[in-house]
């Protein structure tokens, strides 16, 4: 049995920097990874999808460039070339991350699958054969999450894609049916529609993005429908039947069954924590009813010295949250700090086009909490920069406290929505009130400059 000071399971966005920091702090550390260094973000999530979103945006620009005086007579989408570009970007990030780990003194990178066999002891099935047993006083679990596959009659036989496997397509699907109308489904739906697929999206709820404000969701729905994406709400796939290359989906919608034909199915119904094969019961680590690892506000499990970081624990499943988990755990353990996850900001951006950037409270949440609030809104068609670049889709929205004048939250649906949202996040972090932003001097003409006008709307 090999003895370490610390063992990190999972080379994701928390695991990699944490393992390197532990080793540099003088801890003999092992980093266990069953697949690729970099986790979901680098290999199956942010990096590859946003590379492909850029290609889809180029196709959209080609179609719409005549609106600003540049006519593109023809263009073609080469999905194989798009995939090759995406793969190069992924490999550069993955190999760079792996090289950084392997060159860190005191850090062993072990490729294999870890499973607890006793308290503070794991067995690792090595990818190249054999097994090793390792033990340590400190454990950090960063094993992430994987797609949930619903139990629908005929789905396995029909064949389906996930957010991982769809990235390897080299031919554009003729007709893509997407089960799930949330962030993953919408990003891929718009992307493949722009590549040339006929796209239909099934959403169980009454509207898209049930976690967002209704006006924001409605605005995005209009944008997607204008791109000829068929959005079916109150809809559930009940069964699938495949004949040759054609798949027929029986869809229940508003109490009635209708048949939809497609050639490909993308399952985008959420993600589940990768805890089933970790043997956490042998370590005494508690899980919640959905299989997530229970942690306190310092990310420690019920077992002292065992921590969980990233998507494997409950809470927001974002790369930046996973990275922040690492900084909280490391600084508390080795720099004498007392950080917690309480009240930390949770910004996020959905990379549809236009982007949806979000921070803080939505109007829906403010209403639910009984908070006294005001709403500032500004359609992007009134934003000078948006008019100049020829893209006025979307809306800016902020929630403020009318007494303290603090910004409580914002949703920016528009070109560069994530960047504009980040400006407001910085204001919130620094305690800058909306009345100061109303009269702030921004460079002209920028998107952020229109925050002047956004908060001017409160004066009416």
PDB file of N, CA and C in Angstrom, residues 172-178 188-201 227-232 246 259-266:
ATOM      1  N   UNK A 172     -23.648  16.696 -40.403  1.00  0.00           N
ATOM      2  CA  UNK A 172     -24.743  17.440 -39.780  1.00  0.00           C
ATOM      3  C   UNK A 172     -26.012  16.593 -39.803  1.00  0.00           C
ATOM      4  N   UNK A 173     -26.654  16.379 -38.654  1.00  0.00           N
ATOM      5  CA  UNK A 173     -27.910  15.624 -38.631  1.00  0.00           C
ATOM      6  C   UNK A 173     -28.970  16.304 -39.499  1.00  0.00           C
ATOM      7  N   UNK A 174     -29.752  15.488 -40.194  1.00  0.00           N
ATOM      8  CA  UNK A 174     -30.819  16.057 -41.009  1.00  0.00           C
ATOM      9  C   UNK A 174     -31.899  16.672 -40.120  1.00  0.00           C
ATOM     10  N   UNK A 175     -32.322  15.925 -39.104  1.00  0.00           N
ATOM     11  CA  UNK A 175     -33.357  16.410 -38.183  1.00  0.00           C
ATOM     12  C   UNK A 175     -32.988  15.980 -36.772  1.00  0.00           C
ATOM     13  N   UNK A 176     -32.673  16.956 -35.924  1.00  0.00           N
ATOM     14  CA  UNK A 176     -32.235  16.693 -34.555  1.00  0.00           C
ATOM     15  C   UNK A 176     -33.378  16.982 -33.586  1.00  0.00           C
ATOM     16  N   UNK A 177     -33.773  15.969 -32.823  1.00  0.00           N
ATOM     17  CA  UNK A 177     -34.781  16.138 -31.781  1.00  0.00           C
ATOM     18  C   UNK A 177     -34.069  16.197 -30.440  1.00  0.00           C
ATOM     19  N   UNK A 178     -34.290  17.280 -29.689  1.00  0.00           N
ATOM     20  CA  UNK A 178     -33.606  17.474 -28.409  1.00  0.00           C
ATOM     21  C   UNK A 178     -34.604  17.311 -27.272  1.00  0.00           C
ATOM     22  N   UNK A 188     -26.934  23.623 -27.930  1.00  0.00           N
ATOM     23  CA  UNK A 188     -26.744  22.678 -29.037  1.00  0.00           C
ATOM     24  C   UNK A 188     -27.831  22.836 -30.098  1.00  0.00           C
ATOM     25  N   UNK A 189     -29.054  23.134 -29.666  1.00  0.00           N
ATOM     26  CA  UNK A 189     -30.139  23.302 -30.616  1.00  0.00           C
ATOM     27  C   UNK A 189     -29.877  24.429 -31.590  1.00  0.00           C
ATOM     28  N   UNK A 190     -29.476  25.582 -31.068  1.00  0.00           N
ATOM     29  CA  UNK A 190     -29.188  26.716 -31.945  1.00  0.00           C
ATOM     30  C   UNK A 190     -27.960  26.437 -32.810  1.00  0.00           C
ATOM     31  N   UNK A 191     -26.943  25.815 -32.205  1.00  0.00           N
ATOM     32  CA  UNK A 191     -25.718  25.508 -32.943  1.00  0.00           C
ATOM     33  C   UNK A 191     -25.997  24.642 -34.164  1.00  0.00           C
ATOM     34  N   UNK A 192     -26.712  23.532 -33.960  1.00  0.00           N
ATOM     35  CA  UNK A 192     -26.940  22.612 -35.074  1.00  0.00           C
ATOM     36  C   UNK A 192     -27.986  23.130 -36.051  1.00  0.00           C
ATOM     37  N   UNK A 193     -28.888  23.984 -35.595  1.00  0.00           N
ATOM     38  CA  UNK A 193     -29.794  24.652 -36.523  1.00  0.00           C
ATOM     39  C   UNK A 193     -28.992  25.524 -37.486  1.00  0.00           C
ATOM     40  N   UNK A 194     -28.005  26.210 -36.974  1.00  0.00           N
ATOM     41  CA  UNK A 194     -27.169  27.067 -37.815  1.00  0.00           C
ATOM     42  C   UNK A 194     -26.257  26.251 -38.725  1.00  0.00           C
ATOM     43  N   UNK A 195     -25.917  25.029 -38.296  1.00  0.00           N
ATOM     44  CA  UNK A 195     -25.117  24.157 -39.159  1.00  0.00           C
ATOM     45  C   UNK A 195     -25.958  23.563 -40.284  1.00  0.00           C
ATOM     46  N   UNK A 196     -27.303  23.620 -40.150  1.00  0.00           N
ATOM     47  CA  UNK A 196     -28.167  23.130 -41.218  1.00  0.00           C
ATOM     48  C   UNK A 196     -29.162  22.066 -40.815  1.00  0.00           C
ATOM     49  N   UNK A 197     -29.185  21.669 -39.537  1.00  0.00           N
ATOM     50  CA  UNK A 197     -30.148  20.674 -39.075  1.00  0.00           C
ATOM     51  C   UNK A 197     -31.526  21.313 -38.905  1.00  0.00           C
ATOM     52  N   UNK A 198     -32.540  20.509 -39.138  1.00  0.00           N
ATOM     53  CA  UNK A 198     -33.881  20.884 -38.698  1.00  0.00           C
ATOM     54  C   UNK A 198     -33.944  20.486 -37.225  1.00  0.00           C
ATOM     55  N   UNK A 199     -34.314  21.413 -36.354  1.00  0.00           N
ATOM     56  CA  UNK A 199     -34.222  21.170 -34.905  1.00  0.00           C
ATOM     57  C   UNK A 199     -35.582  21.340 -34.244  1.00  0.00           C
ATOM     58  N   UNK A 200     -35.914  20.370 -33.374  1.00  0.00           N
ATOM     59  CA  UNK A 200     -37.089  20.474 -32.512  1.00  0.00           C
ATOM     60  C   UNK A 200     -36.643  20.238 -31.075  1.00  0.00           C
ATOM     61  N   UNK A 201     -37.155  21.042 -30.151  1.00  0.00           N
ATOM     62  CA  UNK A 201     -36.779  20.935 -28.734  1.00  0.00           C
ATOM     63  C   UNK A 201     -38.024  20.620 -27.914  1.00  0.00           C
ATOM     64  N   UNK A 227     -35.213  31.708 -35.719  1.00  0.00           N
ATOM     65  CA  UNK A 227     -34.228  30.903 -36.454  1.00  0.00           C
ATOM     66  C   UNK A 227     -34.813  29.549 -36.870  1.00  0.00           C
ATOM     67  N   UNK A 228     -36.158  29.472 -36.834  1.00  0.00           N
ATOM     68  CA  UNK A 228     -36.884  28.266 -37.282  1.00  0.00           C
ATOM     69  C   UNK A 228     -36.629  27.035 -36.427  1.00  0.00           C
ATOM     70  N   UNK A 229     -36.332  27.247 -35.150  1.00  0.00           N
ATOM     71  CA  UNK A 229     -36.228  26.129 -34.205  1.00  0.00           C
ATOM     72  C   UNK A 229     -37.622  25.866 -33.647  1.00  0.00           C
ATOM     73  N   UNK A 230     -38.046  24.613 -33.744  1.00  0.00           N
ATOM     74  CA  UNK A 230     -39.386  24.227 -33.295  1.00  0.00           C
ATOM     75  C   UNK A 230     -39.346  23.930 -31.794  1.00  0.00           C
ATOM     76  N   UNK A 231     -39.981  24.778 -31.008  1.00  0.00           N
ATOM     77  CA  UNK A 231     -39.961  24.633 -29.548  1.00  0.00           C
ATOM     78  C   UNK A 231     -41.326  24.136 -29.079  1.00  0.00           C
ATOM     79  N   UNK A 232     -41.335  22.973 -28.435  1.00  0.00           N
ATOM     80  CA  UNK A 232     -42.560  22.348 -27.967  1.00  0.00           C
ATOM     81  C   UNK A 232     -42.521  22.263 -26.441  1.00  0.00           C
ATOM     82  N   UNK A 246     -34.772   6.532 -40.083  1.00  0.00           N
ATOM     83  CA  UNK A 246     -35.768   7.454 -39.537  1.00  0.00           C
ATOM     84  C   UNK A 246     -36.273   6.983 -38.183  1.00  0.00           C
ATOM     85  N   UNK A 259     -46.896  12.466 -33.311  1.00  0.00           N
ATOM     86  CA  UNK A 259     -45.660  11.834 -33.774  1.00  0.00           C
ATOM     87  C   UNK A 259     -44.734  12.854 -34.429  1.00  0.00           C
ATOM     88  N   UNK A 260     -43.458  12.768 -34.081  1.00  0.00           N
ATOM     89  CA  UNK A 260     -42.438  13.638 -34.672  1.00  0.00           C
ATOM     90  C   UNK A 260     -41.345  12.757 -35.257  1.00  0.00           C
ATOM     91  N   UNK A 261     -40.983  13.016 -36.510  1.00  0.00           N
ATOM     92  CA  UNK A 261     -39.911  12.254 -37.154  1.00  0.00           C
ATOM     93  C   UNK A 261     -38.578  12.974 -36.999  1.00  0.00           C
ATOM     94  N   UNK A 262     -37.527  12.201 -36.808  1.00  0.00           N
ATOM     95  CA  UNK A 262     -36.174  12.774 -36.701  1.00  0.00           C
ATOM     96  C   UNK A 262     -35.167  11.734 -37.155  1.00  0.00           C
ATOM     97  N   UNK A 263     -33.926  12.193 -37.302  1.00  0.00           N
ATOM     98  CA  UNK A 263     -32.838  11.265 -37.635  1.00  0.00           C
ATOM     99  C   UNK A 263     -31.893  11.069 -36.467  1.00  0.00           C
ATOM    100  N   UNK A 264     -31.855  12.030 -35.554  1.00  0.00           N
ATOM    101  CA  UNK A 264     -30.961  11.964 -34.395  1.00  0.00           C
ATOM    102  C   UNK A 264     -31.693  12.475 -33.158  1.00  0.00           C
ATOM    103  N   UNK A 265     -31.317  11.939 -31.997  1.00  0.00           N
ATOM    104  CA  UNK A 265     -31.881  12.355 -30.716  1.00  0.00           C
ATOM    105  C   UNK A 265     -30.743  12.827 -29.823  1.00  0.00           C
ATOM    106  N   UNK A 266     -30.904  14.006 -29.242  1.00  0.00           N
ATOM    107  CA  UNK A 266     -29.966  14.485 -28.222  1.00  0.00           C
ATOM    108  C   UNK A 266     -30.682  14.501 -26.884  1.00  0.00           C
TER     109      UNK A 266
END
